[in-house]
PDB file of C-alpha atoms in Angstrom:
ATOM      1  CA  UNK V 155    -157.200  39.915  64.703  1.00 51.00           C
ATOM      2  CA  UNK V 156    -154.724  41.646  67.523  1.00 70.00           C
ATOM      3  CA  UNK V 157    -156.534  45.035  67.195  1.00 91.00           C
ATOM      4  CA  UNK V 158    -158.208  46.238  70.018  1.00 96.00           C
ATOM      5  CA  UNK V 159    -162.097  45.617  71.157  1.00 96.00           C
ATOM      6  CA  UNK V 160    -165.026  47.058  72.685  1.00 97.00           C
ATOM      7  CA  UNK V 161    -168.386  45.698  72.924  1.00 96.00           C
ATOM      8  CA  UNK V 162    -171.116  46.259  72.855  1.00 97.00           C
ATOM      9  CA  UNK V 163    -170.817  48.818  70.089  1.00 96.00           C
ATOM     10  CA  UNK V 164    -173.852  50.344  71.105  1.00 97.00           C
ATOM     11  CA  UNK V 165    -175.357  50.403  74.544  1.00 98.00           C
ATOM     12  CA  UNK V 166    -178.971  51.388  75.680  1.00 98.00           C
ATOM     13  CA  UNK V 167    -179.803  52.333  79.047  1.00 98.00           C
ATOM     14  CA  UNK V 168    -182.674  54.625  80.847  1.00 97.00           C
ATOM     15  CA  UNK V 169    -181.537  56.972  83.314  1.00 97.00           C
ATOM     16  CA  UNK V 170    -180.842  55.215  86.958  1.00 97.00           C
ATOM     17  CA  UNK V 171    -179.441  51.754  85.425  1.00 98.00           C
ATOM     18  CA  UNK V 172    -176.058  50.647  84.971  1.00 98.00           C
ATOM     19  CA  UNK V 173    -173.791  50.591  81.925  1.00 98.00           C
ATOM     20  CA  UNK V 174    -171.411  48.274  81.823  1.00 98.00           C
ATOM     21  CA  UNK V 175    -168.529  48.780  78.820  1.00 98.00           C
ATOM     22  CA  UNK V 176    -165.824  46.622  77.868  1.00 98.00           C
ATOM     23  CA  UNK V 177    -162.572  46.818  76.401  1.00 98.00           C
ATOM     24  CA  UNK V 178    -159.680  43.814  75.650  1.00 97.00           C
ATOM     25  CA  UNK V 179    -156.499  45.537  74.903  1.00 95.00           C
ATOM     26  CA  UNK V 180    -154.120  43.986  71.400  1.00 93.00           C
ATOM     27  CA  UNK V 181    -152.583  41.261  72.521  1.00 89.00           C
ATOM     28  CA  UNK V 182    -149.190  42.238  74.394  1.00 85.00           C
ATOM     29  CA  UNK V 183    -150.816  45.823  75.601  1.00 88.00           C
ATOM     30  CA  UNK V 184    -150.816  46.048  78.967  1.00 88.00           C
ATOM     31  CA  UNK V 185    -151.862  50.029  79.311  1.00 91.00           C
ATOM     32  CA  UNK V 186    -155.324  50.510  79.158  1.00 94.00           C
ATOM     33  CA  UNK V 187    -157.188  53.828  78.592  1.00 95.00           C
ATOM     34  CA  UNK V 188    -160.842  55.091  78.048  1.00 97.00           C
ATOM     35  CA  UNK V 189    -161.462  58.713  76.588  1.00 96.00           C
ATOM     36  CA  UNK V 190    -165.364  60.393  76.306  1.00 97.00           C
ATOM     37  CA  UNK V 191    -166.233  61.958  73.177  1.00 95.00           C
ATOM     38  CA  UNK V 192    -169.233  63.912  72.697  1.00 90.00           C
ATOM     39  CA  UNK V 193    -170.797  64.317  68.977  1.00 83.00           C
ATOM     40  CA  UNK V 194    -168.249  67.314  67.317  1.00 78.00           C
ATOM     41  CA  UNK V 195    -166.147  67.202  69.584  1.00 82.00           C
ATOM     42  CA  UNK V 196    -162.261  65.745  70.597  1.00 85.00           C
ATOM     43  CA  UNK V 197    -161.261  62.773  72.731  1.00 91.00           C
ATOM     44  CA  UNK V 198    -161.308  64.017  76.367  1.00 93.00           C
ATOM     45  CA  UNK V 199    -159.315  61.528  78.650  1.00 93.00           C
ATOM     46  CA  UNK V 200    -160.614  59.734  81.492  1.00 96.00           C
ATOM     47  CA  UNK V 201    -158.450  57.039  82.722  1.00 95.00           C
ATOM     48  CA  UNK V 202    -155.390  54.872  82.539  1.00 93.00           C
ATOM     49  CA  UNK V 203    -154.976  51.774  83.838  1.00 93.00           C
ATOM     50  CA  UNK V 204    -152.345  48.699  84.095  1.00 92.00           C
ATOM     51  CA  UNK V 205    -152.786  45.390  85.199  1.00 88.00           C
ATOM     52  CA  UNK V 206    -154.638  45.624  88.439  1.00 89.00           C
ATOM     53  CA  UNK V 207    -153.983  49.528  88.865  1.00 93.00           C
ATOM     54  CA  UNK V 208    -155.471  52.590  88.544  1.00 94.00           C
ATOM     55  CA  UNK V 209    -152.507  54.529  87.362  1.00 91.00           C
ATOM     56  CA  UNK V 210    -154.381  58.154  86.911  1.00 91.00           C
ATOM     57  CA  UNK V 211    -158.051  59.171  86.622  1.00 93.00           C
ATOM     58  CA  UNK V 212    -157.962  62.675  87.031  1.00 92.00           C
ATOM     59  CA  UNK V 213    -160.150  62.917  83.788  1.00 92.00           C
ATOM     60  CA  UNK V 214    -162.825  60.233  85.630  1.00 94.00           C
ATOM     61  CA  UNK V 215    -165.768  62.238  87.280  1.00 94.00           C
ATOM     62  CA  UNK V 216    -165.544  61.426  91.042  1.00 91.00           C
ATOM     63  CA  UNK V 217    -168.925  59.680  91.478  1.00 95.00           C
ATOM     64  CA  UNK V 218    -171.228  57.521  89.901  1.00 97.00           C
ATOM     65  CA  UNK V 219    -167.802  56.247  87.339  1.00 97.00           C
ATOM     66  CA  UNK V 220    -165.231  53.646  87.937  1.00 97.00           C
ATOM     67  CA  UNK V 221    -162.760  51.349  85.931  1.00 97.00           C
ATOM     68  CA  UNK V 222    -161.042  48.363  86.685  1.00 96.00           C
ATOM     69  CA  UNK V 223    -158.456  46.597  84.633  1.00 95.00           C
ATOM     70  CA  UNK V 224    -158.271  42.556  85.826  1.00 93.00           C
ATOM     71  CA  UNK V 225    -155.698  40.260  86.128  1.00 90.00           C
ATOM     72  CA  UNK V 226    -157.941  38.469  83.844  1.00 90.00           C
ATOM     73  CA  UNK V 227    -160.385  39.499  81.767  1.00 92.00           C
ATOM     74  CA  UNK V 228    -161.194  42.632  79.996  1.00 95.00           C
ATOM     75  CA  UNK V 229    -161.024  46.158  81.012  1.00 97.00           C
ATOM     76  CA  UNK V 230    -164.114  47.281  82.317  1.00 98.00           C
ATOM     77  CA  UNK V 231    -165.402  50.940  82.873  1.00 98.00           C
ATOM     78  CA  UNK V 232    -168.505  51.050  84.867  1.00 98.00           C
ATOM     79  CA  UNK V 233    -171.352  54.176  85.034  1.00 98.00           C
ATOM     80  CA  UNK V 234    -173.768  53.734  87.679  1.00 98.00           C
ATOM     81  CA  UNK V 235    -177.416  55.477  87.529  1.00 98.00           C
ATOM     82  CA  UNK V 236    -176.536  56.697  84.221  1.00 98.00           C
ATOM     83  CA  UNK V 237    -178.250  60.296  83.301  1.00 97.00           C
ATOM     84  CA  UNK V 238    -178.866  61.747  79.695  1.00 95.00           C
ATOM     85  CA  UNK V 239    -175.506  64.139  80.121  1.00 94.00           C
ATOM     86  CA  UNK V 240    -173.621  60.225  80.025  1.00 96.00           C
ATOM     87  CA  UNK V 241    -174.747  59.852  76.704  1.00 96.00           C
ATOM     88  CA  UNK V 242    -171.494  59.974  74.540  1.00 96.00           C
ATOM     89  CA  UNK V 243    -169.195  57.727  72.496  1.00 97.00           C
ATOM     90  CA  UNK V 244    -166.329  55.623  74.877  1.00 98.00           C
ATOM     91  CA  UNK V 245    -163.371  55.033  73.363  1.00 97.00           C
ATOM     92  CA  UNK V 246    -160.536  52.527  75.192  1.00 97.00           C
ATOM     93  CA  UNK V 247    -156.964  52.452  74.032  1.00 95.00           C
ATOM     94  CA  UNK V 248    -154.012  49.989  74.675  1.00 93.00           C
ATOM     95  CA  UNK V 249    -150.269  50.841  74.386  1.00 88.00           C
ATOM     96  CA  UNK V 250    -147.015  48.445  74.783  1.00 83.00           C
ATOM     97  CA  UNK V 251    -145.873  50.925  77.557  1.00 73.00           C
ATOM     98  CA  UNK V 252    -145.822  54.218  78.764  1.00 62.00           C
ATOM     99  CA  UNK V 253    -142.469  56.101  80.184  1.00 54.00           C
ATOM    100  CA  UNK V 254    -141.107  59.099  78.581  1.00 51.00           C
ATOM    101  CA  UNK V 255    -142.789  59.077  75.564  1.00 52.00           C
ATOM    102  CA  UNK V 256    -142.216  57.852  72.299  1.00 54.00           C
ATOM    103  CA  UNK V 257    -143.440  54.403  70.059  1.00 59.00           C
ATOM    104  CA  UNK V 258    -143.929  52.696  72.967  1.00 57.00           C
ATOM    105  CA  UNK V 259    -146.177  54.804  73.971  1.00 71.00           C
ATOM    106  CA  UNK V 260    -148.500  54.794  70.605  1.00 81.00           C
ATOM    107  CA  UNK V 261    -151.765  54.194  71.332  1.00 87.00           C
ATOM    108  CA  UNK V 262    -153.877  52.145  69.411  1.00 91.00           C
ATOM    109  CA  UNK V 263    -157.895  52.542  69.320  1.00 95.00           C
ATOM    110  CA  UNK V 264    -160.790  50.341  69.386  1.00 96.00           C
ATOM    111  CA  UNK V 265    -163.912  51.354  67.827  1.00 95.00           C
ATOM    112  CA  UNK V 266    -165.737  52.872  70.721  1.00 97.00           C
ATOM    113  CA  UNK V 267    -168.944  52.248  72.269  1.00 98.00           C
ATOM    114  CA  UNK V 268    -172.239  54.913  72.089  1.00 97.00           C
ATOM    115  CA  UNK V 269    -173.779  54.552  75.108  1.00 97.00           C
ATOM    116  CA  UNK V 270    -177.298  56.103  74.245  1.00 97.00           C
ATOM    117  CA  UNK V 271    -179.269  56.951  77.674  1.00 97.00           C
ATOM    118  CA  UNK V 272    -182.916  57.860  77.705  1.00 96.00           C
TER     119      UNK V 272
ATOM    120  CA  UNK N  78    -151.374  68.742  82.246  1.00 61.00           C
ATOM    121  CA  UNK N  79    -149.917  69.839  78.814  1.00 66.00           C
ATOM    122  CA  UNK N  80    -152.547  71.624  76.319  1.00 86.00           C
ATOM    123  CA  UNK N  81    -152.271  71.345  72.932  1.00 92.00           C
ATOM    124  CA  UNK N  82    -154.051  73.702  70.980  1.00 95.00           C
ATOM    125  CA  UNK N  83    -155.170  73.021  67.540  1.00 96.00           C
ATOM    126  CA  UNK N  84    -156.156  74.907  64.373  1.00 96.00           C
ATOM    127  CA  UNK N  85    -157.690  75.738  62.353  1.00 97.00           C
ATOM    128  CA  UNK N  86    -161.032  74.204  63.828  1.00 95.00           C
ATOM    129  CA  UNK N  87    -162.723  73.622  60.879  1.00 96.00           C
ATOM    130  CA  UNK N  88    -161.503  73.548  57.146  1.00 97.00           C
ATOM    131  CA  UNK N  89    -163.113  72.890  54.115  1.00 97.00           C
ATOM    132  CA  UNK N  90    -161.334  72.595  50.584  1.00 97.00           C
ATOM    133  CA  UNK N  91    -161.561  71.522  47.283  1.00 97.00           C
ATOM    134  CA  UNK N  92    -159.929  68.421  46.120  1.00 97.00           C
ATOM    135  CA  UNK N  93    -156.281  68.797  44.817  1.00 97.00           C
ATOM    136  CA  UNK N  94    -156.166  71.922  47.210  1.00 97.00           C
ATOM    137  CA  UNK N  95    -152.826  71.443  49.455  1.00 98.00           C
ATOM    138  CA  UNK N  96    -153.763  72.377  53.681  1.00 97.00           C
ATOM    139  CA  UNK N  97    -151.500  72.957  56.600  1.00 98.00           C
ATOM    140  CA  UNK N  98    -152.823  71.917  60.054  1.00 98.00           C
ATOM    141  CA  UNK N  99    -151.016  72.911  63.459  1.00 98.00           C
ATOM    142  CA  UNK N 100    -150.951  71.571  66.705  1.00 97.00           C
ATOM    143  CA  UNK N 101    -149.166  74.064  69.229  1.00 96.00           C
ATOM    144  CA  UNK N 102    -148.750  74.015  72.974  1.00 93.00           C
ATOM    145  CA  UNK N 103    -146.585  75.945  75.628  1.00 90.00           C
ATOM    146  CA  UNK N 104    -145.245  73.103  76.792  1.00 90.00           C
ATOM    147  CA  UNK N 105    -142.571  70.711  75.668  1.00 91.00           C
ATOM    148  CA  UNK N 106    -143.063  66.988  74.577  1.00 89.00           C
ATOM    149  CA  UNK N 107    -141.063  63.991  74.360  1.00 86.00           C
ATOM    150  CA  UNK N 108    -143.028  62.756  70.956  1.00 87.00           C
ATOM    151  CA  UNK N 109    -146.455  63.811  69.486  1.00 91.00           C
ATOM    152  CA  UNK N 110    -149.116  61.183  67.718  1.00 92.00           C
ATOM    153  CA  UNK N 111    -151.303  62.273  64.467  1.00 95.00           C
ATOM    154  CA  UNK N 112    -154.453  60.567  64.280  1.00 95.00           C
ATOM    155  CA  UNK N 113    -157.519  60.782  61.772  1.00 96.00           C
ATOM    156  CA  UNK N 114    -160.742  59.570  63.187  1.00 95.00           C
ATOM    157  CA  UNK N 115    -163.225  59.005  60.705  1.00 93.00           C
ATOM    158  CA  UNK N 116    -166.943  59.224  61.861  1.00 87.00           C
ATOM    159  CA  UNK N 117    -168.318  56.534  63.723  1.00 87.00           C
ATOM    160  CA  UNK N 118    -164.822  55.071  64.180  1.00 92.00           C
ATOM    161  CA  UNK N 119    -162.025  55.439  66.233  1.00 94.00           C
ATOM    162  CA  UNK N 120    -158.675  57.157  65.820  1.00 94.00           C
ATOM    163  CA  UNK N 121    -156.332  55.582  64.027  1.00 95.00           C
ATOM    164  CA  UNK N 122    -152.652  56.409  64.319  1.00 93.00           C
ATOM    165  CA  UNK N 123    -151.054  57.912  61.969  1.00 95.00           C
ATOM    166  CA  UNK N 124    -147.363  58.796  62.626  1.00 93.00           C
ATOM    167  CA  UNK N 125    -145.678  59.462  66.199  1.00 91.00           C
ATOM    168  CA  UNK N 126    -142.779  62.138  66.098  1.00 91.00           C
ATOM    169  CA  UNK N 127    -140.158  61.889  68.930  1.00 89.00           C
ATOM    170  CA  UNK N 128    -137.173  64.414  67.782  1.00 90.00           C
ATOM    171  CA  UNK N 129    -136.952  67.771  67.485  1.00 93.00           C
ATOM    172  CA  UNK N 130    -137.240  69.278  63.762  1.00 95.00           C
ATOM    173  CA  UNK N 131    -137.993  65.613  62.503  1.00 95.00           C
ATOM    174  CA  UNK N 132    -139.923  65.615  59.020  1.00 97.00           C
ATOM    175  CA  UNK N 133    -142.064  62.503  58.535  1.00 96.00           C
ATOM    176  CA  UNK N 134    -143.662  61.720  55.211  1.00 96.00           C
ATOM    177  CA  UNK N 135    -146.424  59.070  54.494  1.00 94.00           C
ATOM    178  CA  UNK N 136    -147.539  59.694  50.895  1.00 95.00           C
ATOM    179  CA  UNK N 137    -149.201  63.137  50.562  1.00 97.00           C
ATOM    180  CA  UNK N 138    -149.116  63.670  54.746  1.00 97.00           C
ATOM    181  CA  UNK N 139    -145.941  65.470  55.830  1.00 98.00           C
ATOM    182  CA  UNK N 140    -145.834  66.097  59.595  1.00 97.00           C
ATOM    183  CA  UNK N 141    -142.991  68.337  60.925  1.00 97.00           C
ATOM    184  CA  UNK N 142    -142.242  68.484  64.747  1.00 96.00           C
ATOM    185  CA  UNK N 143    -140.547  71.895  66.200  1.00 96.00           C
ATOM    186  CA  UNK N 144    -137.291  72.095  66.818  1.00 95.00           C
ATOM    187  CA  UNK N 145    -138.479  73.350  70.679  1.00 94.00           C
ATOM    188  CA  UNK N 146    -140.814  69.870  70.558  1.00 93.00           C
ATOM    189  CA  UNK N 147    -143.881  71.995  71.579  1.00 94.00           C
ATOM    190  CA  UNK N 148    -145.806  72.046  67.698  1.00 95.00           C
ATOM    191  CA  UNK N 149    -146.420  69.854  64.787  1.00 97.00           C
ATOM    192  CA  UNK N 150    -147.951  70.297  62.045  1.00 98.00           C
ATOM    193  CA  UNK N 151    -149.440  68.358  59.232  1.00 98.00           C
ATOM    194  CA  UNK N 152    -148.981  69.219  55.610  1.00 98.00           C
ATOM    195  CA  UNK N 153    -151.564  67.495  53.090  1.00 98.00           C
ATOM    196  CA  UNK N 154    -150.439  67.639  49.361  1.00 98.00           C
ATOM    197  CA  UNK N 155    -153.382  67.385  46.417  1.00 98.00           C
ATOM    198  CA  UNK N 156    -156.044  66.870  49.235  1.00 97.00           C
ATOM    199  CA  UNK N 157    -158.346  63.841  47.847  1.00 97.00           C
ATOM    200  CA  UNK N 158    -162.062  63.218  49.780  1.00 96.00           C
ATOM    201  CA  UNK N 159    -160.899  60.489  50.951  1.00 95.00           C
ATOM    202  CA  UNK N 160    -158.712  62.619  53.385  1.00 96.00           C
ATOM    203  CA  UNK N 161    -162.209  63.751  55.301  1.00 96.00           C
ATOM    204  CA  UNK N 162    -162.282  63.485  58.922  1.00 96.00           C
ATOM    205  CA  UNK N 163    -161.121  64.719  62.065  1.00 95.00           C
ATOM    206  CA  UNK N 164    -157.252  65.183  62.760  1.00 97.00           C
ATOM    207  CA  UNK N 165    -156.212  64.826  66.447  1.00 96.00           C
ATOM    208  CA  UNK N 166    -152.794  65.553  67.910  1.00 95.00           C
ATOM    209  CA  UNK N 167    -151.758  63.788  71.481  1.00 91.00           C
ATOM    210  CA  UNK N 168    -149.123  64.592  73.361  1.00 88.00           C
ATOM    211  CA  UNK N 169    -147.077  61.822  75.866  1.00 80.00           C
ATOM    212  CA  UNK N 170    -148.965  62.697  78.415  1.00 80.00           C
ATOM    213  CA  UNK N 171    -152.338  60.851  76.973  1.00 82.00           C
ATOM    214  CA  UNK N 172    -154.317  64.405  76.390  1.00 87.00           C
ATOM    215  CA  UNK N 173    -155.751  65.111  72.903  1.00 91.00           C
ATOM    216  CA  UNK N 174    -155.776  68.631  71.291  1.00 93.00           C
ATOM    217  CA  UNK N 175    -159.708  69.004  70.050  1.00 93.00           C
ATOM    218  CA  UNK N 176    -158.860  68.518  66.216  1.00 95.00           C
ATOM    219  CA  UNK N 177    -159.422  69.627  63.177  1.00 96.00           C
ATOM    220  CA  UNK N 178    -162.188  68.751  61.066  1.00 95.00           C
ATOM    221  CA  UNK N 179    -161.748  68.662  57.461  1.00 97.00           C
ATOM    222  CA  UNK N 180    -163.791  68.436  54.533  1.00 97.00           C
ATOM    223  CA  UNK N 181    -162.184  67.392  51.471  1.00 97.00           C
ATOM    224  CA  UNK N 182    -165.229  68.265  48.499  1.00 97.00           C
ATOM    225  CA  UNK N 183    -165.087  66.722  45.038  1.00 95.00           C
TER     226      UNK N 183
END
């Protein structure tokens, strides 16, 4: 299985704690990217990362969210002292590349985590 | 950043109806994705378009991209229930149009 993951697929937290999400690209990806999606509505983006950089996270509210992608290791996006607005489904994407478009660019999904907060 | 507008919002048809879905934006792309999300799932990609007037067919889907490069659209043929679910366009610059739902009924 080369497709991407996420876990956990669902995520719990009460308002003030931590959510933690994960993401491991298909193998050979090196382009990360996590999108927010609330219930009825479209993917809205939030970051894009390679190896060890943050290459644009315009979409990435300025406090309380970060994401890291590792040398080693999964992609991680963080959300500290979650509130109920957080609640949403978090989607993460890998791609080959990314230049001037095209199938290098494709991006593949994985199945998203619903972070829940109560 | 490059909006994409899509439309209709919301469609619902009768099997074996054909539909026409558009994604439009002012700006100009170097390729545009398709992708159908199904619920609780994510996207999956359907076909990426890179040149200008290019048709694409995958069974009953037929996207077309302008000859400008700033709209698709995707033509369904004898729409089946299976084809339920929400239809997202992306553009190269990683932003997603806010799709169009569609309800296939038996």
């Amino acid at each position: 299985n080369a497709g991407v993951m996420q876990n956990p697929r669902h995520l719990v937290r009460r308002r003030g704690q931590e959510a933690r999400l994960r993401c491991s690209p298909m193998k050979g990806h090196s382009h990360v990217y996590w999108y927010r999606q609330l219930p009825e509505e479209g993917l809205k983006f939030m970051v894009y990362l390679q190896k060890e950089n943050i290459i644009d996270e315009s979409g990435m509210p300025k406090e309380r969210f970060s994401a890291e992608f590792p040398k080693e290791g999964p992609s991680i996006l963080r959300i500290q002292q979650v509130v109920r607005g957080d609640s949403a489904a978090y989607f993460c994407a890998s791609s080959l590349s990314y230049g001037t478009g095209g199938f290098a660019y494709e991006q593949y999904f994985g199945p998203g985590t619903r972070l829940t907060v109560t | 950043t490059q909006l994409l507008e899509q439309s209709p919002q919301f469609l619902s048809i009768q099997e074996g109806e054909n539909l026409t879905v558009y994604c439009n934006s002012s700006s100009v792309f170097s390729s545009l994705q398709w992708y159908r999300q199904e619920p609780g799932e994510g996207p999956v990609l359907l076909v990426t378009v890179v040149t200008g007037g290019e048709v694409k067919k995958l069974k009953r889907l037929t996207f077309q991209f302008g000859d400008a490069r700033k709209d698709s659209s995707l033509h369904i043929t004898a729409a089946q229930t299976g084809d339920t679910g929400l239809y997202l366009c992306a553009g190269d610059d990683m932003r997603f149009g806010a799709g169009t739902r569609l309800t296939v009924k038996p």
